[in-house]
Amino acid sequence: MTAAAPTLLALRGVSKRFGAVQALSDVDLELRSGVVTALVGDNGAGKSTLIKTIAGVHAADTGVFEWKGRPVRINRPHDAQDLGIATVYQDLALCDNLDVVANLFLGRETVHGVALDEVEMERRSRELLDTLSIRIPSVRIPVASLSGGQRQVVAIARALIGDPDLVILDEPTAALGVEQTAQVLDLVERLRERGHGVILISHNMADVQAVADEVAVLRLGRNNGLFDMETTSQEKIVSAITGATDNAVSRRRHRRHHGTGRPAGGASGTEDAR
């Protein structure tokens, strides 16, 4: 499925340095329509730098960006937005004192004559939220009164106002409860169904397994594997993230298969005492 989907954005040999720190080294990545690509890696692996490079917050030092097959430059956030790339950062950047409509259209207000067209913005807000099956009490209540999950889906809906082709979600379920997380993951699946390409940055492997089609692993600023979720075990992905074959996932799987926490063939404590 992922191989047949058309490529939206391709990164070829992208590198970024901050002073003495080499944050990214020759990173390759392809993002496709209707495909959820999870970007995972340990702290300091380069995930944030990579998405900010795609979003135009940081200009890459070297490398090539191709948008729908043609070379492009992404040096500023406006460059990414003009191409059709939208980013929802972890802090959401919502205005608590404004209602949902005002937040959705913040910076993109619809004007009728010299005044804001509140009726049109409210109509479009309801239409967008209904299309995404987002349920909130009212589009006219302040964002401050929404739950964490509702705030997250409103932030994602705001990113869709400009009808982007590619949506970047930075830790969208961080600090959310079970029900709220399910609400956000449902929305991610609807983005896929609508044909959007999605980059999902997450530390939560359960979330990754729930919605991702493929997983791109960064380790120390470099590519360390691209995995198809249908054919790859969690153990293999964790090994790529940590760079170690022996980790908590592999040990847990061993205990499950052998009924013990000891390595295969290991002696018991009683046998050691003898």
PDB file of C-alpha atoms in Angstrom:
ATOM      1  CA  MET A   1       0.000   0.000   0.000  1.00  0.00           C
ATOM      2  CA  THR A   2       2.699   2.482   0.993  1.00  0.00           C
ATOM      3  CA  ALA A   3       4.885   1.703  -2.016  1.00  0.00           C
ATOM      4  CA  ALA A   4       2.073   2.498  -4.467  1.00  0.00           C
ATOM      5  CA  ALA A   5       1.120   5.829  -2.880  1.00  0.00           C
ATOM      6  CA  PRO A   6       2.436   8.933  -4.690  1.00  0.00           C
ATOM      7  CA  THR A   7       5.361  10.697  -3.032  1.00  0.00           C
ATOM      8  CA  LEU A   8       4.642  14.166  -1.675  1.00  0.00           C
ATOM      9  CA  LEU A   9       7.971  15.139  -0.134  1.00  0.00           C
ATOM     10  CA  ALA A  10      11.348  13.475  -0.567  1.00  0.00           C
ATOM     11  CA  LEU A  11      14.425  14.411   1.459  1.00  0.00           C
ATOM     12  CA  ARG A  12      17.809  13.453  -0.005  1.00  0.00           C
ATOM     13  CA  GLY A  13      20.963  13.720   2.091  1.00  0.00           C
ATOM     14  CA  VAL A  14      19.665  16.423   4.441  1.00  0.00           C
ATOM     15  CA  SER A  15      22.177  17.624   7.050  1.00  0.00           C
ATOM     16  CA  LYS A  16      22.012  20.307   9.736  1.00  0.00           C
ATOM     17  CA  ARG A  17      24.658  21.538  12.164  1.00  0.00           C
ATOM     18  CA  PHE A  18      24.320  23.871  15.149  1.00  0.00           C
ATOM     19  CA  GLY A  19      27.814  25.044  15.998  1.00  0.00           C
ATOM     20  CA  ALA A  20      29.802  21.980  17.045  1.00  0.00           C
ATOM     21  CA  VAL A  21      26.705  19.758  17.151  1.00  0.00           C
ATOM     22  CA  GLN A  22      25.855  17.753  14.027  1.00  0.00           C
ATOM     23  CA  ALA A  23      22.094  17.398  14.505  1.00  0.00           C
ATOM     24  CA  LEU A  24      21.334  15.661  11.179  1.00  0.00           C
ATOM     25  CA  SER A  25      23.659  13.745   8.876  1.00  0.00           C
ATOM     26  CA  ASP A  26      22.642  12.727   5.336  1.00  0.00           C
ATOM     27  CA  VAL A  27      19.021  11.958   6.235  1.00  0.00           C
ATOM     28  CA  ASP A  28      16.770  10.475   3.545  1.00  0.00           C
ATOM     29  CA  LEU A  29      13.003  10.302   3.935  1.00  0.00           C
ATOM     30  CA  GLU A  30       9.988   9.936   1.644  1.00  0.00           C
ATOM     31  CA  LEU A  31       6.495  10.992   2.691  1.00  0.00           C
ATOM     32  CA  ARG A  32       3.470   9.833   0.690  1.00  0.00           C
ATOM     33  CA  SER A  33      -0.178  10.695   0.199  1.00  0.00           C
ATOM     34  CA  GLY A  34      -2.537   8.694   2.405  1.00  0.00           C
ATOM     35  CA  VAL A  35       0.335   7.234   4.429  1.00  0.00           C
ATOM     36  CA  VAL A  36       1.042   7.757   8.146  1.00  0.00           C
ATOM     37  CA  THR A  37       4.795   7.739   8.712  1.00  0.00           C
ATOM     38  CA  ALA A  38       5.856   7.576  12.360  1.00  0.00           C
ATOM     39  CA  LEU A  39       9.165   9.295  13.084  1.00  0.00           C
ATOM     40  CA  VAL A  40      10.746   7.764  16.167  1.00  0.00           C
ATOM     41  CA  GLY A  41      14.051   7.901  17.983  1.00  0.00           C
ATOM     42  CA  ASP A  42      15.559   8.460  21.401  1.00  0.00           C
ATOM     43  CA  ASN A  43      15.961  11.922  22.913  1.00  0.00           C
ATOM     44  CA  GLY A  44      18.557  13.801  20.897  1.00  0.00           C
ATOM     45  CA  ALA A  45      18.095  11.588  17.834  1.00  0.00           C
ATOM     46  CA  GLY A  46      17.260  14.589  15.638  1.00  0.00           C
ATOM     47  CA  LYS A  47      13.470  14.250  15.319  1.00  0.00           C
ATOM     48  CA  SER A  48      12.670  17.836  16.308  1.00  0.00           C
ATOM     49  CA  THR A  49      15.405  19.228  14.084  1.00  0.00           C
ATOM     50  CA  LEU A  50      14.172  17.176  11.143  1.00  0.00           C
ATOM     51  CA  ILE A  51      10.537  18.283  11.406  1.00  0.00           C
ATOM     52  CA  LYS A  52      11.568  21.903  11.917  1.00  0.00           C
ATOM     53  CA  THR A  53      13.699  21.613   8.795  1.00  0.00           C
ATOM     54  CA  ILE A  54      10.706  20.289   6.855  1.00  0.00           C
ATOM     55  CA  ALA A  55       8.517  23.029   8.359  1.00  0.00           C
ATOM     56  CA  GLY A  56      11.013  25.744   7.391  1.00  0.00           C
ATOM     57  CA  VAL A  57      11.925  26.770  10.943  1.00  0.00           C
ATOM     58  CA  HIS A  58      15.531  25.707  10.300  1.00  0.00           C
ATOM     59  CA  ALA A  59      17.090  25.816   6.841  1.00  0.00           C
ATOM     60  CA  ALA A  60      19.056  22.660   6.005  1.00  0.00           C
ATOM     61  CA  ASP A  61      22.807  23.111   5.506  1.00  0.00           C
ATOM     62  CA  THR A  62      22.982  20.551   2.709  1.00  0.00           C
ATOM     63  CA  GLY A  63      20.622  18.182   0.943  1.00  0.00           C
ATOM     64  CA  VAL A  64      17.765  18.254  -1.542  1.00  0.00           C
ATOM     65  CA  PHE A  65      14.015  18.633  -1.005  1.00  0.00           C
ATOM     66  CA  GLU A  66      11.678  17.393  -3.726  1.00  0.00           C
ATOM     67  CA  TRP A  67       7.978  18.291  -3.601  1.00  0.00           C
ATOM     68  CA  LYS A  68       5.848  16.099  -5.863  1.00  0.00           C
ATOM     69  CA  GLY A  69       8.924  15.283  -7.927  1.00  0.00           C
ATOM     70  CA  ARG A  70      10.422  18.736  -8.369  1.00  0.00           C
ATOM     71  CA  PRO A  71      13.290  20.322  -6.398  1.00  0.00           C
ATOM     72  CA  VAL A  72      12.198  23.036  -3.966  1.00  0.00           C
ATOM     73  CA  ARG A  73      13.712  25.239  -1.276  1.00  0.00           C
ATOM     74  CA  ILE A  74      12.306  25.313   2.239  1.00  0.00           C
ATOM     75  CA  ASN A  75      14.079  28.106   4.079  1.00  0.00           C
ATOM     76  CA  ARG A  76      11.146  29.717   5.922  1.00  0.00           C
ATOM     77  CA  PRO A  77       7.843  28.540   7.419  1.00  0.00           C
ATOM     78  CA  HIS A  78       6.001  30.333   4.598  1.00  0.00           C
ATOM     79  CA  ASP A  79       7.877  28.210   2.059  1.00  0.00           C
ATOM     80  CA  ALA A  80       6.529  25.030   3.670  1.00  0.00           C
ATOM     81  CA  GLN A  81       3.013  26.441   4.040  1.00  0.00           C
ATOM     82  CA  ASP A  82       2.926  27.568   0.417  1.00  0.00           C
ATOM     83  CA  LEU A  83       3.836  24.040  -0.709  1.00  0.00           C
ATOM     84  CA  GLY A  84       1.065  22.499   1.384  1.00  0.00           C
ATOM     85  CA  ILE A  85       2.853  21.451   4.581  1.00  0.00           C
ATOM     86  CA  ALA A  86       1.141  22.108   7.927  1.00  0.00           C
ATOM     87  CA  THR A  87       2.692  21.511  11.354  1.00  0.00           C
ATOM     88  CA  VAL A  88       0.976  21.047  14.710  1.00  0.00           C
ATOM     89  CA  TYR A  89       3.559  21.489  17.449  1.00  0.00           C
ATOM     90  CA  GLN A  90       3.303  19.993  20.895  1.00  0.00           C
ATOM     91  CA  ASP A  91       2.437  23.324  22.546  1.00  0.00           C
ATOM     92  CA  LEU A  92      -0.570  23.660  20.135  1.00  0.00           C
ATOM     93  CA  ALA A  93      -0.312  27.503  20.141  1.00  0.00           C
ATOM     94  CA  LEU A  94      -4.034  27.933  20.826  1.00  0.00           C
ATOM     95  CA  CYS A  95      -5.473  31.124  22.335  1.00  0.00           C
ATOM     96  CA  ASP A  96      -7.400  30.050  25.435  1.00  0.00           C
ATOM     97  CA  ASN A  97      -9.470  33.237  25.619  1.00  0.00           C
ATOM     98  CA  LEU A  98     -10.779  32.884  22.038  1.00  0.00           C
ATOM     99  CA  ASP A  99     -13.520  30.538  20.898  1.00  0.00           C
ATOM    100  CA  VAL A 100     -13.037  27.603  18.536  1.00  0.00           C
ATOM    101  CA  VAL A 101     -13.975  29.558  15.402  1.00  0.00           C
ATOM    102  CA  ALA A 102     -11.508  32.352  16.199  1.00  0.00           C
ATOM    103  CA  ASN A 103      -8.747  29.813  16.825  1.00  0.00           C
ATOM    104  CA  LEU A 104      -9.425  27.895  13.614  1.00  0.00           C
ATOM    105  CA  PHE A 105      -9.220  31.064  11.507  1.00  0.00           C
ATOM    106  CA  LEU A 106      -6.535  32.901  13.482  1.00  0.00           C
ATOM    107  CA  GLY A 107      -4.435  34.703  10.880  1.00  0.00           C
ATOM    108  CA  ARG A 108      -6.727  33.514   8.066  1.00  0.00           C
ATOM    109  CA  GLU A 109      -9.901  35.380   8.932  1.00  0.00           C
ATOM    110  CA  THR A 110     -12.638  35.691   6.326  1.00  0.00           C
ATOM    111  CA  VAL A 111     -13.611  39.313   5.680  1.00  0.00           C
ATOM    112  CA  HIS A 112     -16.848  40.688   4.280  1.00  0.00           C
ATOM    113  CA  GLY A 113     -16.345  44.312   3.337  1.00  0.00           C
ATOM    114  CA  VAL A 114     -14.422  45.868   6.215  1.00  0.00           C
ATOM    115  CA  ALA A 115     -15.689  43.490   8.917  1.00  0.00           C
ATOM    116  CA  LEU A 116     -15.000  39.872   9.819  1.00  0.00           C
ATOM    117  CA  ASP A 117     -17.472  37.468   8.259  1.00  0.00           C
ATOM    118  CA  GLU A 118     -18.362  35.635  11.458  1.00  0.00           C
ATOM    119  CA  VAL A 119     -21.245  33.743   9.849  1.00  0.00           C
ATOM    120  CA  GLU A 120     -19.075  32.306   7.063  1.00  0.00           C
ATOM    121  CA  MET A 121     -16.257  31.362   9.444  1.00  0.00           C
ATOM    122  CA  GLU A 122     -18.698  29.619  11.769  1.00  0.00           C
ATOM    123  CA  ARG A 123     -20.245  27.737   8.829  1.00  0.00           C
ATOM    124  CA  ARG A 124     -16.857  26.585   7.565  1.00  0.00           C
ATOM    125  CA  SER A 125     -15.806  25.616  11.101  1.00  0.00           C
ATOM    126  CA  ARG A 126     -18.858  23.400  11.587  1.00  0.00           C
ATOM    127  CA  GLU A 127     -18.372  21.876   8.139  1.00  0.00           C
ATOM    128  CA  LEU A 128     -14.708  21.060   8.785  1.00  0.00           C
ATOM    129  CA  LEU A 129     -15.323  19.603  12.241  1.00  0.00           C
ATOM    130  CA  ASP A 130     -18.240  17.516  10.931  1.00  0.00           C
ATOM    131  CA  THR A 131     -16.114  16.209   8.041  1.00  0.00           C
ATOM    132  CA  LEU A 132     -13.447  15.116  10.521  1.00  0.00           C
ATOM    133  CA  SER A 133     -16.083  13.702  12.923  1.00  0.00           C
ATOM    134  CA  ILE A 134     -14.802  16.004  15.660  1.00  0.00           C
ATOM    135  CA  ARG A 135     -17.291  16.373  18.486  1.00  0.00           C
ATOM    136  CA  ILE A 136     -17.117  19.459  20.694  1.00  0.00           C
ATOM    137  CA  PRO A 137     -19.920  21.127  22.697  1.00  0.00           C
ATOM    138  CA  SER A 138     -19.971  24.279  20.554  1.00  0.00           C
ATOM    139  CA  VAL A 139     -17.750  26.143  18.118  1.00  0.00           C
ATOM    140  CA  ARG A 140     -18.431  29.284  20.134  1.00  0.00           C
ATOM    141  CA  ILE A 141     -17.044  28.206  23.507  1.00  0.00           C
ATOM    142  CA  PRO A 142     -13.577  29.365  24.634  1.00  0.00           C
ATOM    143  CA  VAL A 143     -10.813  26.860  23.938  1.00  0.00           C
ATOM    144  CA  ALA A 144      -9.879  27.045  27.635  1.00  0.00           C
ATOM    145  CA  SER A 145     -13.038  25.071  28.464  1.00  0.00           C
ATOM    146  CA  LEU A 146     -12.136  22.122  26.203  1.00  0.00           C
ATOM    147  CA  SER A 147     -10.477  18.894  27.327  1.00  0.00           C
ATOM    148  CA  GLY A 148      -6.909  18.078  26.343  1.00  0.00           C
ATOM    149  CA  GLY A 149      -8.037  15.767  23.568  1.00  0.00           C
ATOM    150  CA  GLN A 150     -10.523  18.318  22.227  1.00  0.00           C
ATOM    151  CA  ARG A 151      -7.832  21.014  22.232  1.00  0.00           C
ATOM    152  CA  GLN A 152      -5.516  18.710  20.284  1.00  0.00           C
ATOM    153  CA  VAL A 153      -8.084  17.918  17.583  1.00  0.00           C
ATOM    154  CA  VAL A 154      -8.969  21.615  17.274  1.00  0.00           C
ATOM    155  CA  ALA A 155      -5.279  22.382  16.708  1.00  0.00           C
ATOM    156  CA  ILE A 156      -5.135  19.680  14.024  1.00  0.00           C
ATOM    157  CA  ALA A 157      -8.336  20.996  12.428  1.00  0.00           C
ATOM    158  CA  ARG A 158      -6.822  24.497  12.343  1.00  0.00           C
ATOM    159  CA  ALA A 159      -3.852  23.098  10.396  1.00  0.00           C
ATOM    160  CA  LEU A 160      -6.318  21.773   7.800  1.00  0.00           C
ATOM    161  CA  ILE A 161      -7.955  25.149   7.090  1.00  0.00           C
ATOM    162  CA  GLY A 162      -5.457  25.707   4.285  1.00  0.00           C
ATOM    163  CA  ASP A 163      -6.102  22.189   2.887  1.00  0.00           C
ATOM    164  CA  PRO A 164      -2.478  20.963   3.175  1.00  0.00           C
ATOM    165  CA  ASP A 165      -1.217  17.796   1.524  1.00  0.00           C
ATOM    166  CA  LEU A 166       1.198  16.926   4.345  1.00  0.00           C
ATOM    167  CA  VAL A 167       0.468  17.257   8.077  1.00  0.00           C
ATOM    168  CA  ILE A 168       3.182  17.034  10.738  1.00  0.00           C
ATOM    169  CA  LEU A 169       2.004  16.062  14.242  1.00  0.00           C
ATOM    170  CA  ASP A 170       4.522  16.545  17.043  1.00  0.00           C
ATOM    171  CA  GLU A 171       3.719  14.232  19.980  1.00  0.00           C
ATOM    172  CA  PRO A 172      -0.058  14.728  19.577  1.00  0.00           C
ATOM    173  CA  THR A 173      -1.001  12.343  22.407  1.00  0.00           C
ATOM    174  CA  ALA A 174       1.577  13.434  24.981  1.00  0.00           C
ATOM    175  CA  ALA A 175      -0.007  13.910  28.428  1.00  0.00           C
ATOM    176  CA  LEU A 176      -3.461  12.765  27.222  1.00  0.00           C
ATOM    177  CA  GLY A 177      -5.614  10.139  28.922  1.00  0.00           C
ATOM    178  CA  VAL A 178      -6.783   6.925  27.283  1.00  0.00           C
ATOM    179  CA  GLU A 179     -10.080   8.270  25.925  1.00  0.00           C
ATOM    180  CA  GLN A 180      -8.514  11.519  24.698  1.00  0.00           C
ATOM    181  CA  THR A 181      -5.672   9.613  23.033  1.00  0.00           C
ATOM    182  CA  ALA A 182      -8.188   7.431  21.201  1.00  0.00           C
ATOM    183  CA  GLN A 183      -9.949  10.568  19.946  1.00  0.00           C
ATOM    184  CA  VAL A 184      -6.705  11.952  18.501  1.00  0.00           C
ATOM    185  CA  LEU A 185      -5.668   8.629  16.934  1.00  0.00           C
ATOM    186  CA  ASP A 186      -9.106   8.345  15.316  1.00  0.00           C
ATOM    187  CA  LEU A 187      -8.495  11.748  13.749  1.00  0.00           C
ATOM    188  CA  VAL A 188      -5.089  10.632  12.457  1.00  0.00           C
ATOM    189  CA  GLU A 189      -6.803   7.723  10.711  1.00  0.00           C
ATOM    190  CA  ARG A 190      -9.331  10.095   9.168  1.00  0.00           C
ATOM    191  CA  LEU A 191      -6.490  12.240   7.838  1.00  0.00           C
ATOM    192  CA  ARG A 192      -5.139   9.140   6.105  1.00  0.00           C
ATOM    193  CA  GLU A 193      -8.573   8.351   4.678  1.00  0.00           C
ATOM    194  CA  ARG A 194      -8.795  11.904   3.302  1.00  0.00           C
ATOM    195  CA  GLY A 195      -5.515  11.339   1.443  1.00  0.00           C
ATOM    196  CA  HIS A 196      -3.244  13.511   3.576  1.00  0.00           C
ATOM    197  CA  GLY A 197       0.327  12.434   4.160  1.00  0.00           C
ATOM    198  CA  VAL A 198       1.027  12.404   7.915  1.00  0.00           C
ATOM    199  CA  ILE A 199       4.252  12.510   9.904  1.00  0.00           C
ATOM    200  CA  LEU A 200       3.599  11.339  13.452  1.00  0.00           C
ATOM    201  CA  ILE A 201       6.356  12.056  15.976  1.00  0.00           C
ATOM    202  CA  SER A 202       5.835   9.902  19.043  1.00  0.00           C
ATOM    203  CA  HIS A 203       7.600   8.129  21.888  1.00  0.00           C
ATOM    204  CA  ASN A 204       4.555   5.924  22.463  1.00  0.00           C
ATOM    205  CA  MET A 205       4.973   2.656  20.563  1.00  0.00           C
ATOM    206  CA  ALA A 206       1.342   1.681  21.245  1.00  0.00           C
ATOM    207  CA  ASP A 207       0.184   4.796  19.393  1.00  0.00           C
ATOM    208  CA  VAL A 208       2.651   4.111  16.584  1.00  0.00           C
ATOM    209  CA  GLN A 209       1.416   0.538  16.215  1.00  0.00           C
ATOM    210  CA  ALA A 210      -2.202   1.709  16.275  1.00  0.00           C
ATOM    211  CA  VAL A 211      -2.074   4.142  13.339  1.00  0.00           C
ATOM    212  CA  ALA A 212       1.286   4.141  11.532  1.00  0.00           C
ATOM    213  CA  ASP A 213       1.777   2.479   8.155  1.00  0.00           C
ATOM    214  CA  GLU A 214       5.562   2.758   8.358  1.00  0.00           C
ATOM    215  CA  VAL A 215       8.156   3.761  10.917  1.00  0.00           C
ATOM    216  CA  ALA A 216      11.275   5.809  10.183  1.00  0.00           C
ATOM    217  CA  VAL A 217      13.929   5.555  12.888  1.00  0.00           C
ATOM    218  CA  LEU A 218      16.519   8.241  13.586  1.00  0.00           C
ATOM    219  CA  ARG A 219      19.538   7.485  15.716  1.00  0.00           C
ATOM    220  CA  LEU A 220      22.186  10.094  16.496  1.00  0.00           C
ATOM    221  CA  GLY A 221      20.964  12.242  13.624  1.00  0.00           C
ATOM    222  CA  ARG A 222      21.119   9.495  11.000  1.00  0.00           C
ATOM    223  CA  ASN A 223      18.694   7.097   9.342  1.00  0.00           C
ATOM    224  CA  ASN A 224      18.601   3.826  11.222  1.00  0.00           C
ATOM    225  CA  GLY A 225      15.843   1.962   9.415  1.00  0.00           C
ATOM    226  CA  LEU A 226      12.481   2.267   7.673  1.00  0.00           C
ATOM    227  CA  PHE A 227      10.005  -0.409   8.734  1.00  0.00           C
ATOM    228  CA  ASP A 228       6.605  -1.563   7.466  1.00  0.00           C
ATOM    229  CA  MET A 229       4.338  -1.844  10.511  1.00  0.00           C
ATOM    230  CA  GLU A 230       2.489  -4.862   9.087  1.00  0.00           C
ATOM    231  CA  THR A 231       5.649  -6.976   8.906  1.00  0.00           C
ATOM    232  CA  THR A 232       7.920  -5.571  11.626  1.00  0.00           C
ATOM    233  CA  SER A 233       7.939  -6.427  15.328  1.00  0.00           C
ATOM    234  CA  GLN A 234       8.098  -3.833  18.069  1.00  0.00           C
ATOM    235  CA  GLU A 235      11.295  -5.509  19.253  1.00  0.00           C
ATOM    236  CA  LYS A 236      13.048  -4.750  15.961  1.00  0.00           C
ATOM    237  CA  ILE A 237      11.991  -1.097  16.029  1.00  0.00           C
ATOM    238  CA  VAL A 238      13.126  -0.651  19.642  1.00  0.00           C
ATOM    239  CA  SER A 239      16.460  -2.237  18.717  1.00  0.00           C
ATOM    240  CA  ALA A 240      16.871   0.296  15.901  1.00  0.00           C
ATOM    241  CA  ILE A 241      16.017   3.157  18.276  1.00  0.00           C
ATOM    242  CA  THR A 242      18.431   2.079  21.011  1.00  0.00           C
ATOM    243  CA  GLY A 243      21.111   0.467  18.862  1.00  0.00           C
ATOM    244  CA  ALA A 244      21.001  -2.619  21.090  1.00  0.00           C
ATOM    245  CA  THR A 245      19.591  -6.087  20.447  1.00  0.00           C
ATOM    246  CA  ASP A 246      19.013  -6.705  24.164  1.00  0.00           C
ATOM    247  CA  ASN A 247      16.355  -4.388  25.551  1.00  0.00           C
ATOM    248  CA  ALA A 248      13.251  -4.392  27.727  1.00  0.00           C
ATOM    249  CA  VAL A 249      11.030  -5.538  24.854  1.00  0.00           C
ATOM    250  CA  SER A 250      13.263  -8.494  23.922  1.00  0.00           C
ATOM    251  CA  ARG A 251      13.616  -9.526  27.592  1.00  0.00           C
ATOM    252  CA  ARG A 252       9.856  -9.320  28.131  1.00  0.00           C
ATOM    253  CA  ARG A 253       9.252 -11.445  25.028  1.00  0.00           C
ATOM    254  CA  HIS A 254      11.796 -13.988  26.321  1.00  0.00           C
ATOM    255  CA  ARG A 255      10.011 -14.218  29.656  1.00  0.00           C
ATOM    256  CA  ARG A 256       6.681 -14.691  27.904  1.00  0.00           C
ATOM    257  CA  HIS A 257       8.003 -17.545  25.755  1.00  0.00           C
ATOM    258  CA  HIS A 258      10.114 -19.276  28.420  1.00  0.00           C
ATOM    259  CA  GLY A 259       8.215 -18.453  31.583  1.00  0.00           C
ATOM    260  CA  THR A 260      11.287 -16.989  33.272  1.00  0.00           C
ATOM    261  CA  GLY A 261      13.282 -13.793  33.426  1.00  0.00           C
ATOM    262  CA  ARG A 262      16.541 -15.727  33.077  1.00  0.00           C
ATOM    263  CA  PRO A 263      18.356 -16.127  29.757  1.00  0.00           C
ATOM    264  CA  ALA A 264      17.746 -19.459  28.006  1.00  0.00           C
ATOM    265  CA  GLY A 265      19.898 -22.177  29.548  1.00  0.00           C
ATOM    266  CA  GLY A 266      20.652 -20.079  32.624  1.00  0.00           C
ATOM    267  CA  ALA A 267      20.841 -21.664  36.080  1.00  0.00           C
ATOM    268  CA  SER A 268      18.317 -20.978  38.801  1.00  0.00           C
ATOM    269  CA  GLY A 269      19.243 -19.392  42.091  1.00  0.00           C
ATOM    270  CA  THR A 270      18.923 -22.810  43.820  1.00  0.00           C
ATOM    271  CA  GLU A 271      21.257 -24.404  41.325  1.00  0.00           C
ATOM    272  CA  ASP A 272      23.768 -21.568  41.801  1.00  0.00           C
ATOM    273  CA  ALA A 273      23.669 -22.130  45.552  1.00  0.00           C
ATOM    274  CA  ARG A 274      24.500 -25.763  45.022  1.00  0.00           C
TER     275      ARG A 274
END
